[in-house]
Tab-separated table of C-alpha atoms and ligand atoms in Angstrom:
chain	number	residue	atom	x	y	z
A	218	MET	CA	98.835	233.214	181.022
A	219	LYS	CA	102.617	234.474	181.399
A	220	LYS	CA	103.682	236.902	179.668
A	221	ARG	CA	106.621	234.636	178.085
A	222	ILE	CA	106.090	231.118	177.300
A	223	PRO	CA	107.777	229.272	180.014
A	224	PHE	CA	111.158	227.665	179.432
A	225	ILE	CA	111.624	224.626	181.494
A	226	CYS	CA	115.422	223.385	181.338
A	227	GLY	CA	116.879	219.774	182.813
A	228	ASN	CA	120.521	220.341	183.306
A	229	TRP	CA	121.761	216.816	183.685
A	230	LYS	CA	125.242	217.980	184.744
A	231	MET	CA	127.674	214.927	184.858
A	232	ASN	CA	125.164	212.430	185.465
A	233	THR	CA	124.335	208.975	183.955
A	234	THR	CA	125.860	206.831	181.435
A	235	VAL	CA	125.048	207.295	177.762
A	236	GLU	CA	122.612	204.232	177.916
A	237	GLU	CA	120.695	205.484	181.190
A	238	GLY	CA	120.527	209.144	179.700
A	239	VAL	CA	119.134	207.351	176.324
A	240	ASN	CA	116.679	205.446	178.421
A	241	LEU	CA	115.908	208.857	180.392
A	242	ALA	CA	115.093	210.656	177.649
A	243	LYS	CA	112.613	208.055	176.172
A	244	ALA	CA	111.161	207.919	178.906
A	245	LEU	CA	110.442	212.081	178.775
A	246	LYS	CA	109.613	211.666	175.070
A	247	GLU	CA	106.731	209.560	176.081
A	248	GLN	CA	105.171	212.611	178.154
A	249	THR	CA	103.464	214.915	176.083
A	250	VAL	CA	104.368	218.189	176.534
A	251	SER	CA	102.000	220.980	175.798
A	252	GLU	CA	102.440	223.800	173.665
A	253	GLU	CA	102.472	226.203	176.597
A	254	VAL	CA	106.022	225.400	177.670
A	255	GLU	CA	109.182	225.059	176.099
A	256	ALA	CA	111.073	221.952	177.654
A	257	VAL	CA	114.525	221.538	177.455
A	258	ILE	CA	117.323	218.631	178.524
A	259	ALA	CA	120.947	219.329	178.669
A	260	PRO	CA	122.795	215.997	178.983
A	261	SER	CA	126.573	215.831	178.590
A	262	PHE	CA	128.106	216.709	175.523
A	263	LEU	CA	128.641	212.569	175.251
A	264	HIS	CA	124.972	212.158	175.429
A	265	LEU	CA	124.102	214.747	173.250
A	266	TYR	CA	124.056	212.983	169.561
A	267	PRO	CA	122.068	209.528	170.874
A	268	VAL	CA	119.625	212.030	172.676
A	269	LYS	CA	119.024	214.066	170.238
A	270	GLU	CA	118.394	210.694	168.032
A	271	VAL	CA	115.647	210.267	170.579
A	272	VAL	CA	114.057	213.518	170.827
A	273	ASP	CA	114.344	214.118	167.170
A	274	GLY	CA	110.426	215.303	165.943
A	275	SER	CA	109.603	215.092	169.711
A	276	SER	CA	108.663	218.300	171.257
A	277	TRP	CA	111.488	218.335	173.535
A	278	LYS	CA	114.685	220.557	172.593
A	279	LEU	CA	118.109	220.313	174.092
A	280	SER	CA	120.910	222.179	175.452
A	281	ALA	CA	124.674	221.679	175.894
A	282	GLN	CA	126.157	222.481	179.231
A	283	ASP	CA	128.798	224.712	178.195
A	284	MET	CA	131.470	225.269	175.201
A	285	SER	CA	134.806	226.380	174.575
A	286	SER	CA	135.453	229.998	173.774
A	287	GLU	CA	137.704	229.465	171.047
A	288	GLU	CA	137.266	228.472	167.607
A	289	MET	CA	137.312	224.896	166.085
A	290	GLY	CA	140.583	223.770	166.335
A	291	ALA	CA	143.829	222.353	168.394
A	292	HIS	CA	142.451	222.417	171.692
A	293	THR	CA	142.635	219.033	172.904
A	294	GLY	CA	139.452	218.233	175.890
A	295	GLU	CA	137.400	221.268	174.594
A	296	VAL	CA	133.949	221.165	172.841
A	297	ALA	CA	133.716	223.604	170.135
A	298	GLY	CA	130.771	225.769	169.384
A	299	GLU	CA	130.759	224.530	166.004
A	300	MET	CA	130.168	220.787	166.980
A	301	ILE	CA	126.748	222.204	169.225
A	302	GLN	CA	125.625	224.287	166.392
A	303	GLY	CA	126.462	221.189	163.801
A	304	LEU	CA	124.043	219.231	165.689
A	305	GLU	CA	121.262	221.733	165.317
A	306	ILE	CA	121.426	222.008	168.845
A	307	PRO	CA	119.823	225.511	169.920
A	308	TYR	CA	121.172	226.206	173.216
A	309	VAL	CA	123.809	226.212	175.444
A	310	ILE	CA	124.476	227.027	179.126
A	311	LEU	CA	127.016	229.520	180.171
A	312	GLY	CA	128.114	230.648	183.187
A	313	HIS	CA	127.193	227.755	185.563
A	314	SER	CA	128.518	228.256	189.232
A	315	GLU	CA	129.694	224.710	189.052
A	316	ALA	CA	131.887	225.678	186.017
A	317	ARG	CA	132.834	229.175	187.502
A	318	GLY	CA	134.106	227.456	190.344
A	319	ARG	CA	136.297	225.270	187.962
A	320	GLY	CA	138.216	228.684	186.939
A	321	GLN	CA	135.599	230.379	184.479
A	322	SER	CA	136.068	234.299	185.098
A	323	ASN	CA	133.538	236.954	184.024
A	324	GLU	CA	136.238	237.818	181.285
A	325	LEU	CA	136.246	234.283	180.089
A	326	LEU	CA	132.266	234.045	179.664
A	327	LYS	CA	132.236	237.240	177.746
A	328	LYS	CA	134.331	235.289	175.098
A	329	LYS	CA	132.159	232.407	175.750
A	330	LEU	CA	128.957	234.420	175.130
A	331	GLU	CA	130.427	236.130	171.911
A	332	ARG	CA	131.520	233.085	170.262
A	333	ALA	CA	128.057	231.565	171.133
A	334	PHE	CA	126.673	234.622	169.253
A	335	ALA	CA	128.478	234.727	166.490
A	336	LEU	CA	127.547	231.131	165.863
A	337	GLY	CA	123.685	231.757	166.557
A	338	LEU	CA	123.781	229.835	169.704
A	339	LYS	CA	121.323	230.772	172.129
A	340	PRO	CA	122.995	231.165	175.690
A	341	ILE	CA	121.134	230.208	179.085
A	342	PHE	CA	123.490	232.460	181.217
A	343	CYS	CA	123.542	231.887	184.685
A	344	ILE	CA	124.341	234.417	187.480
A	345	GLY	CA	124.036	234.095	191.229
A	346	GLU	CA	126.021	234.412	194.246
A	347	ASP	CA	127.283	232.327	197.231
A	348	GLU	CA	126.373	231.982	200.576
A	349	SER	CA	128.403	235.049	202.155
A	350	VAL	CA	126.975	237.554	199.685
A	351	TYR	CA	123.979	236.506	200.024
A	352	GLU	CA	123.953	236.815	203.862
A	353	GLU	CA	125.783	240.229	203.356
A	354	GLY	CA	122.186	241.349	201.715
A	355	GLU	CA	124.588	241.774	198.559
A	356	THR	CA	123.038	239.388	195.907
A	357	ILE	CA	121.592	242.391	193.739
A	358	SER	CA	124.951	244.266	193.273
A	359	PHE	CA	127.004	240.865	192.676
A	360	VAL	CA	124.286	239.618	190.037
A	361	LEU	CA	124.281	242.696	188.394
A	362	ASN	CA	127.996	242.753	188.339
A	363	GLN	CA	128.366	239.558	186.769
A	364	LEU	CA	126.232	240.332	184.067
A	365	GLU	CA	127.622	243.838	183.327
A	366	GLU	CA	131.321	242.095	183.171
A	367	SER	CA	130.429	239.409	180.786
A	368	LEU	CA	127.376	240.660	178.475
A	369	GLY	CA	127.309	244.811	179.043
A	370	SER	CA	129.707	245.335	176.741
A	371	ILE	CA	128.093	242.838	173.965
A	372	PRO	CA	125.703	245.088	171.787
A	373	THR	CA	122.341	244.210	172.763
A	374	GLU	CA	121.256	243.500	169.123
A	375	LYS	CA	122.721	239.890	169.713
A	376	TRP	CA	121.090	238.899	172.641
A	377	LYS	CA	118.194	237.850	170.897
A	378	GLY	CA	116.899	234.778	171.879
A	379	MET	CA	119.035	234.197	175.123
A	380	LEU	CA	117.987	233.215	178.326
A	381	PHE	CA	119.429	234.338	181.868
A	382	ALA	CA	119.169	231.820	184.899
A	383	TYR	CA	119.227	233.434	188.354
A	384	GLU	CA	121.145	230.675	190.532
A	385	PRO	CA	121.910	231.087	194.206
A	386	ILE	CA	125.139	228.931	194.811
A	387	TRP	CA	123.900	228.014	198.126
A	388	ALA	CA	120.366	226.744	196.847
A	389	ILE	CA	122.013	224.465	194.406
A	390	GLY	CA	121.617	220.704	195.539
A	391	THR	CA	121.495	221.715	198.902
A	392	GLY	CA	117.549	221.166	199.511
A	393	LYS	CA	117.256	225.076	200.296
A	394	THR	CA	115.346	226.691	197.976
A	395	ALA	CA	115.071	230.934	197.439
A	396	SER	CA	112.099	231.851	198.108
A	397	ALA	CA	109.844	232.261	195.324
A	398	GLU	CA	109.596	236.408	196.501
A	399	ASP	CA	113.470	236.317	196.495
A	400	ALA	CA	113.463	234.513	192.913
A	401	GLN	CA	111.008	237.347	192.165
A	402	LYS	CA	113.007	240.089	193.389
A	403	VAL	CA	116.075	239.190	191.935
A	404	ALA	CA	114.299	238.496	188.396
A	405	LYS	CA	113.115	242.000	188.533
A	406	GLU	CA	116.255	243.175	189.202
A	407	ILE	CA	117.867	241.495	185.915
A	408	ARG	CA	114.958	242.580	184.386
A	409	ARG	CA	115.428	246.185	185.069
A	410	TRP	CA	119.037	245.931	183.950
A	411	ILE	CA	117.952	244.455	180.607
A	412	HIS	CA	115.729	246.859	180.131
A	413	GLU	CA	117.827	249.656	180.767
A	414	LYS	CA	120.249	248.436	177.737
A	415	ASN	CA	117.270	247.320	175.613
A	416	GLY	CA	113.557	248.310	176.291
A	417	LYS	CA	112.141	245.712	173.764
A	418	LEU	CA	114.351	242.775	175.074
A	419	GLY	CA	113.260	243.779	178.679
A	420	GLU	CA	109.985	242.748	178.182
A	421	GLU	CA	110.917	239.752	175.630
A	422	LEU	CA	113.780	238.194	177.114
A	423	ARG	CA	113.531	234.823	179.540
A	424	ILE	CA	114.703	234.833	183.162
A	425	LEU	CA	115.064	231.439	184.954
A	426	TYR	CA	115.316	230.459	188.489
A	427	GLY	CA	117.082	227.411	189.452
A	428	GLY	CA	118.440	226.212	192.903
A	429	SER	CA	116.752	222.646	194.197
A	430	VAL	CA	113.858	222.841	192.173
A	431	LYS	CA	111.246	219.898	192.893
A	432	SER	CA	107.608	219.329	191.652
A	433	ASP	CA	106.006	220.844	195.043
A	434	ASN	CA	107.935	224.093	194.956
A	435	ALA	CA	108.068	224.715	191.078
A	436	ARG	CA	104.678	226.326	190.374
A	437	SER	CA	104.828	229.013	193.069
A	438	ILE	CA	108.369	229.890	191.589
A	439	LEU	CA	106.692	229.727	188.597
A	440	GLU	CA	103.976	232.069	189.351
A	441	GLN	CA	106.301	235.023	189.919
A	442	GLU	CA	105.518	238.033	187.384
A	443	ASP	CA	109.190	238.045	186.409
A	444	VAL	CA	110.300	234.474	186.306
A	445	ASP	CA	109.832	232.999	183.060
A	446	GLY	CA	111.100	229.315	183.927
A	447	LEU	CA	113.704	226.670	185.665
A	448	LEU	CA	116.769	224.949	185.529
A	449	VAL	CA	116.711	222.199	187.280
A	450	GLY	CA	119.616	219.856	188.515
A	451	GLY	CA	118.721	216.719	190.562
A	452	ALA	CA	114.715	216.555	189.712
A	453	SER	CA	115.597	216.670	186.167
A	454	LEU	CA	117.088	213.435	186.211
A	455	LYS	CA	113.504	210.780	186.856
A	456	ALA	CA	111.386	211.584	184.288
A	457	GLU	CA	108.108	211.588	186.488
A	458	GLU	CA	109.391	214.390	188.332
A	459	PHE	CA	110.688	215.868	185.644
A	460	GLY	CA	107.302	215.690	184.032
A	461	LYS	CA	105.483	216.931	186.663
A	462	ILE	CA	107.873	220.366	186.799
A	463	VAL	CA	107.611	220.603	183.000
A	464	GLY	CA	103.503	220.569	183.544
A	465	ALA	CA	103.880	223.255	186.117
A	466	GLY	CA	104.638	225.430	183.476
A	467	VAL	CA	101.174	225.523	181.827
A	468	PHE	CA	99.175	228.205	182.731
A	469	HIS	CA	95.801	228.635	181.271
A	470	GLU	CA	94.111	231.544	180.839
B	698	LIG	P1	119.496	221.513	191.636
B	698	LIG	O1	118.419	221.366	191.366
B	698	LIG	O2	120.235	219.676	191.696
B	698	LIG	O3	119.841	222.197	192.814
B	698	LIG	O4	120.617	222.138	190.914
B	698	LIG	C1	120.011	223.329	190.196
B	698	LIG	C2	121.146	223.816	188.790
B	698	LIG	O5	122.378	224.010	189.558
B	698	LIG	C3	120.409	223.486	187.606
B	698	LIG	O6	121.714	224.251	186.676
């Protein structure tokens, strides 16, 4: 058994029309999810309401892919945390490298984290290095700096239930996966960082890996001691494939 309940999240990114997304959600709902894993899908904002109608009453949970750092108000084109909270959606991905690439700084992400905590939303907070940082062997210090700058000064009692997702940018959508050992090495350092801030949360909080996860590599990554789940992009868009990945999170005694 894993120490923490495996958390497997499909990040649909900017994929599928609403109709296609609803059909994908229906196909996922037909698959039984073991109580030993937490299975989550993160469709685009436009899909959240209709997909929620499909999955409500099933084991599948939902996450938003981002949210504004601002309170509800005059911010054309943005989506407020209150809107996500109002749909009773528990999770929100923050700091995804694709959003960071559009200009989201560590400082802005701190504001988003604070806003999510204030609303009782649980962030799935993404960190990860690009290829040049990886090749220089600076992954750990880069990732810990991202954590320190966005989360380090937020009181740890607010962190309860949040998740961390280590996603090396060079492994996203490229077919290159970090080795299970690399994923473990970084997850262990993230856990050490959390532990130094708050020993209890260091044991409790879940750390995910993301980057070219497929059904054939999911298990070996999930077997790593400090990796408690997966954030899956491309492979979460096919119901059967994603069902297999969720199944890889079931560890019997
Ligand atoms: P891929 O699984 O398509 O590499 O995407 C990973 C990711 O960015 C999940 O958030």
